[in-house]
Short mmCIF file of C-alpha atoms in Angstrom, two decimals:
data_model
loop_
_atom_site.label_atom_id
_atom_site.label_comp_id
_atom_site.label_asym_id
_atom_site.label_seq_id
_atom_site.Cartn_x
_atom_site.Cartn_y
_atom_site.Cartn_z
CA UNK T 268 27.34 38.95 -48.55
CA UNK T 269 29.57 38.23 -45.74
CA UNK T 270 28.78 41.87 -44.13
CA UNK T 271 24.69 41.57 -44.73
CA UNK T 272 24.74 37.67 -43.24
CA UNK T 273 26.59 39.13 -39.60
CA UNK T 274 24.12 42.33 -39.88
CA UNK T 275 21.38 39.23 -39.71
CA UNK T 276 22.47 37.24 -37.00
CA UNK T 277 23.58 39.98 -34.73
CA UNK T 278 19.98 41.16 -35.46
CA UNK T 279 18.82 37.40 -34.78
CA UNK T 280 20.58 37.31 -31.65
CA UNK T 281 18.21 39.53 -29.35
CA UNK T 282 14.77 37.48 -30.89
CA UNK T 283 16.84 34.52 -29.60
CA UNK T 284 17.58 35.82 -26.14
CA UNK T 285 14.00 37.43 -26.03
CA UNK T 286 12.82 34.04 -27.21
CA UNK T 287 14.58 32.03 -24.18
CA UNK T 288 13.61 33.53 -21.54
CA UNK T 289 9.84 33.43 -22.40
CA UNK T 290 9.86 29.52 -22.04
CA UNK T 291 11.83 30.04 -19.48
CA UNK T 292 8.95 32.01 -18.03
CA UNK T 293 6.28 29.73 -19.04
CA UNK T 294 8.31 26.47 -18.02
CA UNK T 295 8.78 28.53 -14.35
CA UNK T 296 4.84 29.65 -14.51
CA UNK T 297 3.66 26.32 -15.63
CA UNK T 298 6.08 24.85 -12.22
CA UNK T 299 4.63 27.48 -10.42
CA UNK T 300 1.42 26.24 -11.05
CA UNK T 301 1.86 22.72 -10.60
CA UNK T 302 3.09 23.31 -6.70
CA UNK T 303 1.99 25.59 -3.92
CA UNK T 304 2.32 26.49 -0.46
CA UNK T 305 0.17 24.75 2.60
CA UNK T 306 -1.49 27.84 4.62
CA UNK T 307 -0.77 25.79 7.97
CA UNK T 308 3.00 24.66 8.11
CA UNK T 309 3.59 26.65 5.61
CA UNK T 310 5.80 24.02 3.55
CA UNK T 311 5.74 24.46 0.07
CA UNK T 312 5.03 20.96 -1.61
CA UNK T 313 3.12 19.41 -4.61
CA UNK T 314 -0.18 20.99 -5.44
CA UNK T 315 -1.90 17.49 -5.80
CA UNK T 316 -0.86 17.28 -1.95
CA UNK T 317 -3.00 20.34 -1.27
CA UNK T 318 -6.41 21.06 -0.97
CA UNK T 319 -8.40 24.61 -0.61
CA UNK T 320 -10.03 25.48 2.66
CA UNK T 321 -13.31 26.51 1.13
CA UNK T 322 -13.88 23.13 -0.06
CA UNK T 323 -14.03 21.52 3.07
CA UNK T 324 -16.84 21.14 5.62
CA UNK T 325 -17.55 24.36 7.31
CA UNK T 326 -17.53 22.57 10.51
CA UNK T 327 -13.76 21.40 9.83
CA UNK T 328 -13.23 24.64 8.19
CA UNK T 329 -14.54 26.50 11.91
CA UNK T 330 -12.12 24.07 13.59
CA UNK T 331 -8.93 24.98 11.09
CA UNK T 332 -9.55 29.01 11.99
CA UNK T 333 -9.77 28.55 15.54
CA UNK T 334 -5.98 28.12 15.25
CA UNK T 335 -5.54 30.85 11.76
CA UNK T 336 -8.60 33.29 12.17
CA UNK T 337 -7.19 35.26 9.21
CA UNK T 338 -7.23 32.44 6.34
CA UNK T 339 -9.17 33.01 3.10
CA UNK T 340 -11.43 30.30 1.14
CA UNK T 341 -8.87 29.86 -1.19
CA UNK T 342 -5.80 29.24 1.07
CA UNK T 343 -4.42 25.84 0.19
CA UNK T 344 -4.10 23.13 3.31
CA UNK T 345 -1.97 19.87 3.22
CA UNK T 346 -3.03 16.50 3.50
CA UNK T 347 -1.21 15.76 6.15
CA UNK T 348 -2.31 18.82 8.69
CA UNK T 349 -5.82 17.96 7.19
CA UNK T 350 -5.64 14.44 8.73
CA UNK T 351 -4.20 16.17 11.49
CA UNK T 352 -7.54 18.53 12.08
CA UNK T 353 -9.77 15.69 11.23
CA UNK T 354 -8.39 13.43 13.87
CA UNK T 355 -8.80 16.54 16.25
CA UNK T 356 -12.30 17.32 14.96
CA UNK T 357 -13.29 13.76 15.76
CA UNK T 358 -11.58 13.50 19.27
CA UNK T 359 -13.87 16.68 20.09
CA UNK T 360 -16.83 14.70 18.64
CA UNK T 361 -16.18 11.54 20.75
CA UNK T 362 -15.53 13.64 23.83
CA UNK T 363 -18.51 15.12 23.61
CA UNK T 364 -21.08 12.36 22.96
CA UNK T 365 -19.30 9.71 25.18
CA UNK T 366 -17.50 11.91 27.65
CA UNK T 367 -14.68 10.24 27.21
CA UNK T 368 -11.64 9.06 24.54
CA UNK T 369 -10.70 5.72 24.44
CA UNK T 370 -7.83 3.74 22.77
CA UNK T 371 -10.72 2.22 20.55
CA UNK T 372 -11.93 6.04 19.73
CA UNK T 373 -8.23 6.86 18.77
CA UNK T 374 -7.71 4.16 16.61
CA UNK T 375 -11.20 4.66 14.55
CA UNK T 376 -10.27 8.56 14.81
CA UNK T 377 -6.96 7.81 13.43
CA UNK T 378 -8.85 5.44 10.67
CA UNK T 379 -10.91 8.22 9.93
CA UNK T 380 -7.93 11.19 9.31
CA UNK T 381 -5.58 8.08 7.30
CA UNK T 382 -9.25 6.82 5.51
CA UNK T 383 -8.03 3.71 6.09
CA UNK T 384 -10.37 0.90 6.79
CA UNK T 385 -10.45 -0.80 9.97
CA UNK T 386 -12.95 -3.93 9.57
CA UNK T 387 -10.29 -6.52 10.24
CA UNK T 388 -11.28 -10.63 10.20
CA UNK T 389 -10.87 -11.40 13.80
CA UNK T 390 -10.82 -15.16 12.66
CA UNK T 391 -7.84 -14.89 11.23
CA UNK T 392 -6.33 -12.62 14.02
CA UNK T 393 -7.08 -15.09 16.48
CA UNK T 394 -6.07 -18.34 14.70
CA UNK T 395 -2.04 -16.80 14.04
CA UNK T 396 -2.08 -16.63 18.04
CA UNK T 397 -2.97 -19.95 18.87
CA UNK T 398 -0.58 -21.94 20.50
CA UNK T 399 -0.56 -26.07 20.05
CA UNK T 400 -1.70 -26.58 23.23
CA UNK T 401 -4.87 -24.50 22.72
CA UNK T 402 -5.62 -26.39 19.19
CA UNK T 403 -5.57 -29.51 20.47
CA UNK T 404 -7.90 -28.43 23.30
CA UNK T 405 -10.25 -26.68 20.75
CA UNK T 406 -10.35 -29.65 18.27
CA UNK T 407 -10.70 -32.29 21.69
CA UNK T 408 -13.52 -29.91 23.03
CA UNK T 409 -15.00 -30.30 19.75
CA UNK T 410 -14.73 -33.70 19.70
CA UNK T 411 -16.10 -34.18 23.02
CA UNK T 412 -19.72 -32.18 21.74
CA UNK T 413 -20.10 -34.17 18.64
CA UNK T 414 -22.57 -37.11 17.99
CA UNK T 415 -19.60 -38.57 16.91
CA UNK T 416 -17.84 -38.89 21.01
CA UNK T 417 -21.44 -39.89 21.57
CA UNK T 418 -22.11 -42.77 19.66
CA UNK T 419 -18.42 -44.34 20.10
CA UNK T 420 -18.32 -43.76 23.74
CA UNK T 421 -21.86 -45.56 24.06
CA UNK T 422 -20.46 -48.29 21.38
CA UNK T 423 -17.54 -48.63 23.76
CA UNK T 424 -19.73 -49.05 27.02
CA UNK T 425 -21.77 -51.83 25.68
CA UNK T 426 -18.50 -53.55 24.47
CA UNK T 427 -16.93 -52.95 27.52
CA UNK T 428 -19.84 -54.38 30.06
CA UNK T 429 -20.56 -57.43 27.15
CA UNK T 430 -16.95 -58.89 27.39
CA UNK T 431 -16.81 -58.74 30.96
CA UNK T 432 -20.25 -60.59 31.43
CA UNK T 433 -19.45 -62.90 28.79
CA UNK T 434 -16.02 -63.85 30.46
CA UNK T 435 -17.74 -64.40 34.01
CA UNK T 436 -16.64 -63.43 36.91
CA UNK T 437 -13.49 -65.25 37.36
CA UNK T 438 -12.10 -64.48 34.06
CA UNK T 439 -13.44 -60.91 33.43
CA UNK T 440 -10.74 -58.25 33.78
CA UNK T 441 -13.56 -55.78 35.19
CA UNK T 442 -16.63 -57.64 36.87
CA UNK T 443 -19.84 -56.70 37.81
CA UNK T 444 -20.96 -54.18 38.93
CA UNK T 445 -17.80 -52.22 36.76
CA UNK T 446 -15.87 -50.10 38.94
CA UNK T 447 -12.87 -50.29 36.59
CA UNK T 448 -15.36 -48.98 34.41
CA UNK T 449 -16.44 -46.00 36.62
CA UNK T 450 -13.30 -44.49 37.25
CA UNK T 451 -12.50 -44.64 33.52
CA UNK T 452 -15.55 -42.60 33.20
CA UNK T 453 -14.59 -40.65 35.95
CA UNK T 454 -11.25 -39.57 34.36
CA UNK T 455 -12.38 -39.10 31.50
CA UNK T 456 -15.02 -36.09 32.91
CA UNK T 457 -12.65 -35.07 35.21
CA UNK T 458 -10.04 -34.07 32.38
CA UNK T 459 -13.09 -33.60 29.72
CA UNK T 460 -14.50 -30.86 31.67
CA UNK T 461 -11.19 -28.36 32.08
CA UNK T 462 -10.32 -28.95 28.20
CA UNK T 463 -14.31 -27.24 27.30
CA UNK T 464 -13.58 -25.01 29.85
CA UNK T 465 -10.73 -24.05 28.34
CA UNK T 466 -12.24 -24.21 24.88
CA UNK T 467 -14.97 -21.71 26.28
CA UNK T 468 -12.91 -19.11 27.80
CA UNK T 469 -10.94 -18.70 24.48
CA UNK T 470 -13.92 -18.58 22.86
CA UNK T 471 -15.11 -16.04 25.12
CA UNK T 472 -12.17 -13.81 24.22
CA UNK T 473 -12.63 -14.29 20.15
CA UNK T 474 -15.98 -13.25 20.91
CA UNK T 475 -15.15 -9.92 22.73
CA UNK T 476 -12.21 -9.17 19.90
CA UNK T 477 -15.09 -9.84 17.32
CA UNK T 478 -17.31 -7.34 19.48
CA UNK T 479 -15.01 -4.65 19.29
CA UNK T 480 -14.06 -4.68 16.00
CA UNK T 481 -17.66 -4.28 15.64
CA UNK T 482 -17.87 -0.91 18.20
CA UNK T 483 -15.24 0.29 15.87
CA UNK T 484 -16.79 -0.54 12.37
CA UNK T 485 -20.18 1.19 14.15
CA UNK T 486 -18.43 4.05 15.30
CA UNK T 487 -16.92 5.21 12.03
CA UNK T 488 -19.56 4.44 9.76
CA UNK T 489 -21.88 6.66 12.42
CA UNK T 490 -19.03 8.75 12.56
CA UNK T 491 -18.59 8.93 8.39
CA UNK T 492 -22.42 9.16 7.94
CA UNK T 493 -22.23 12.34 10.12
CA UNK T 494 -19.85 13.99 7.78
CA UNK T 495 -21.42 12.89 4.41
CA UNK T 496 -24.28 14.62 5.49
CA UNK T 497 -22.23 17.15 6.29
CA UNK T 498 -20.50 17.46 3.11
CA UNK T 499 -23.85 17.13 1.45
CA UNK T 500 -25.46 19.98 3.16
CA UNK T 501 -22.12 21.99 2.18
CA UNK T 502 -22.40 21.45 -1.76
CA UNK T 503 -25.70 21.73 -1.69
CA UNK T 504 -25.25 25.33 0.32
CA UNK T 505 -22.69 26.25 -2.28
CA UNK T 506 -24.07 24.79 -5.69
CA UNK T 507 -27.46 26.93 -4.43
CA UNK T 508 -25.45 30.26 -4.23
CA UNK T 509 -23.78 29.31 -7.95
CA UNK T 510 -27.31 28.48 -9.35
CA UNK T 511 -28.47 31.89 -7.97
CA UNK T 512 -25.09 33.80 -9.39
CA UNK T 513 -25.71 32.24 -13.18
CA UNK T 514 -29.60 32.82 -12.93
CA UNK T 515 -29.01 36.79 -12.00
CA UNK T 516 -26.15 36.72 -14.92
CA UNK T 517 -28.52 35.36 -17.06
CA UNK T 518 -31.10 37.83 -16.36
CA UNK T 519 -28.79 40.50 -16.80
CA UNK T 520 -27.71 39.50 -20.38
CA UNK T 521 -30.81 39.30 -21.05
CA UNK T 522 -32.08 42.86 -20.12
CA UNK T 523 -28.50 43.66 -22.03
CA UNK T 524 -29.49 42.25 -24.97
CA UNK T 525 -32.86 42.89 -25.48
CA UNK T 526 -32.05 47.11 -24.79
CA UNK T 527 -30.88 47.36 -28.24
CA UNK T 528 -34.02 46.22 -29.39
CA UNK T 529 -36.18 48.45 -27.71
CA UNK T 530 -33.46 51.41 -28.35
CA UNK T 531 -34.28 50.64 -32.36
CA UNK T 532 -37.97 50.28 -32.21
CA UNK T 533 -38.33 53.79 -30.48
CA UNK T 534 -36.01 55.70 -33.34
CA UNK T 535 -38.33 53.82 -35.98
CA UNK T 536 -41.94 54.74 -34.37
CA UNK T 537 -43.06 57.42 -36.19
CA UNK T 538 -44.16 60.87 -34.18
CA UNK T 539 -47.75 61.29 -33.76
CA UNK T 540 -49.22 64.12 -35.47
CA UNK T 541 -51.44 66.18 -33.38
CA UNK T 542 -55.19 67.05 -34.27
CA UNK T 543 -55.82 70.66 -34.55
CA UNK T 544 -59.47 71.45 -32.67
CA UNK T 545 -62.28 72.40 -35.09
CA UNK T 546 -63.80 75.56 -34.13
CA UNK T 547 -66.96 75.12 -32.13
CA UNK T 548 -69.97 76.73 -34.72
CA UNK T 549 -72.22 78.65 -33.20
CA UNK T 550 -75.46 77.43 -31.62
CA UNK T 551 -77.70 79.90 -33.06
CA UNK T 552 -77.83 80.42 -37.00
CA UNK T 553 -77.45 84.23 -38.57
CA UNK T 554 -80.74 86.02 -38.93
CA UNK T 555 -81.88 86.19 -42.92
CA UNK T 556 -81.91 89.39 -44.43
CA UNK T 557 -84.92 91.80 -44.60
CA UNK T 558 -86.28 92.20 -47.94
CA UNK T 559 -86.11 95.58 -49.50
CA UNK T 560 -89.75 96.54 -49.05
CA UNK T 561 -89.90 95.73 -45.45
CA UNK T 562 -89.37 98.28 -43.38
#
């Protein structure tokens, strides 16, 4: 028994081996699989990190073999040298409409290759700048353009001139005709007026941040409309070809299928017998016979 159980497991031993190294071979096909290499830096990495070039825009894909004339639809591209040829792409798009590339351009270009958004609240932006100085201007200029200043600065007038003209004129701190008065008024425009000037000019500048956050929100929705169109005109291109492909491979099983058919129906038809051709009887009929006493 001893002899017959070694004879097994030395005969084991190579299914073992032989056994190994397949999942070894699927485990290193199955890695294989899961990464790849990028056709551009050509950095192997991740496949979820790459993407194939005949999936893209054929526009973007034009601008990617500019540089690599010799890639293939189904070279693989990274994410990160695809932001870097989208960012490109647009820069030649801006250049060309506006003549020009701006820091605003490069930003919403950059937006664009990161698909990031870039709508910001300008609101907020502004208020975490704001020093004390400038709050207490904005909430005084405020102030000063309410009914509010209005009807308590008129309240304080008619106070003001009833005191003094009930007091008379030797007793009343501010007689007619009010110049105390005045050049309280007087102050108070002369310092009223900087503080809304003030007001206005920072006002001014939240407006202008808030108008070019909108160029930029205009520009790459424009920009992103272009390029859905794009991509729609692309798989519309390609799911047309594939429609095409299965209706021709449809028509070609059919014709395969219905050959059979036809090959059995002409081994089943029976031949045709030909008709043999009477003989044509004579036109005239054969002359009677004489009888015997005729001569």
């Amino acid at each position: 028994m001893t002899q017959e159980q070694d004879e097994d497991q030395v005969a084991e031993a190579p299914s073992a081996a032989l056994a190994t190294l397949a999942e070894k071979a699927s485990v290193n096909g199955a890695a294989s699989k899961k990464r790849g290499v990028c056709a551009v830096s050509g950095q192997e990495m991740a496949r979820k990190n790459l993407i194939e070039i005949g999936t893209l825009r054929p526009a973007l894909v034009d601008h990617i073999r500019a540089d690599f004339p010799d890639l293939p639809d189904h070279a693989l591209i990274s994410l990160k040298e695809l932001a870097r040829y989208r960012t490109r792409y647009v820069e030649e798009i801006l250049r060309e409409e506006h003549g020009e590339y701006s820091d605003l351009d490069r930003e919403v270009a950059e937006s664009i290759a990161r698909q990031e958004t870039i709508a910001e609240n300008t609101e907020d932006d502004f208020e975490e700048h704001r020093t004390l100085g400038e709050k207490l201007s904005d909430h005084l200029a405020s102030f000063g353009g309410s009914w509010a200043f209005l009807i308590s600065f008129g309240f304080v007038l008619v106070v003001w001139m009833a005191i003094n003209a009930l007091m008379g004129e030797a007793k009343a701190f501010d007689p007619y005709p009010f110049i105390l008065l005045n050049l309280v008024l007087s102050c108070l425009a002369a310092v009223q007026a900087p503080i809304i000037m003030m007001s206005q000019k920072r006002q001014e500048s939240k407006d202008r941040l808030r108008s070019l956050n909108d160029y930029q929100v205009n520009l790459k929705a424009e920009l992103e409309i272009r390029h859905l169109h794009e991509k729609m005109d692309h798989l519309v291109t390609r799911q047309w070809q594939r429609l095409a492909e299965i209706q021709q491979v449809q028509l070609e099983m059919l014709q395969e299928a219905q050959l059979p058919k036809a090959r059995a129906k002409r081994r089943k038809k029976p031949a045709v017998k030909k008709k043999r051709a009477k003989p044509v009887e004579a036109l005239t009929a054969p002359a009677p016979d004489k009888p015997e006493g005729e001569n």
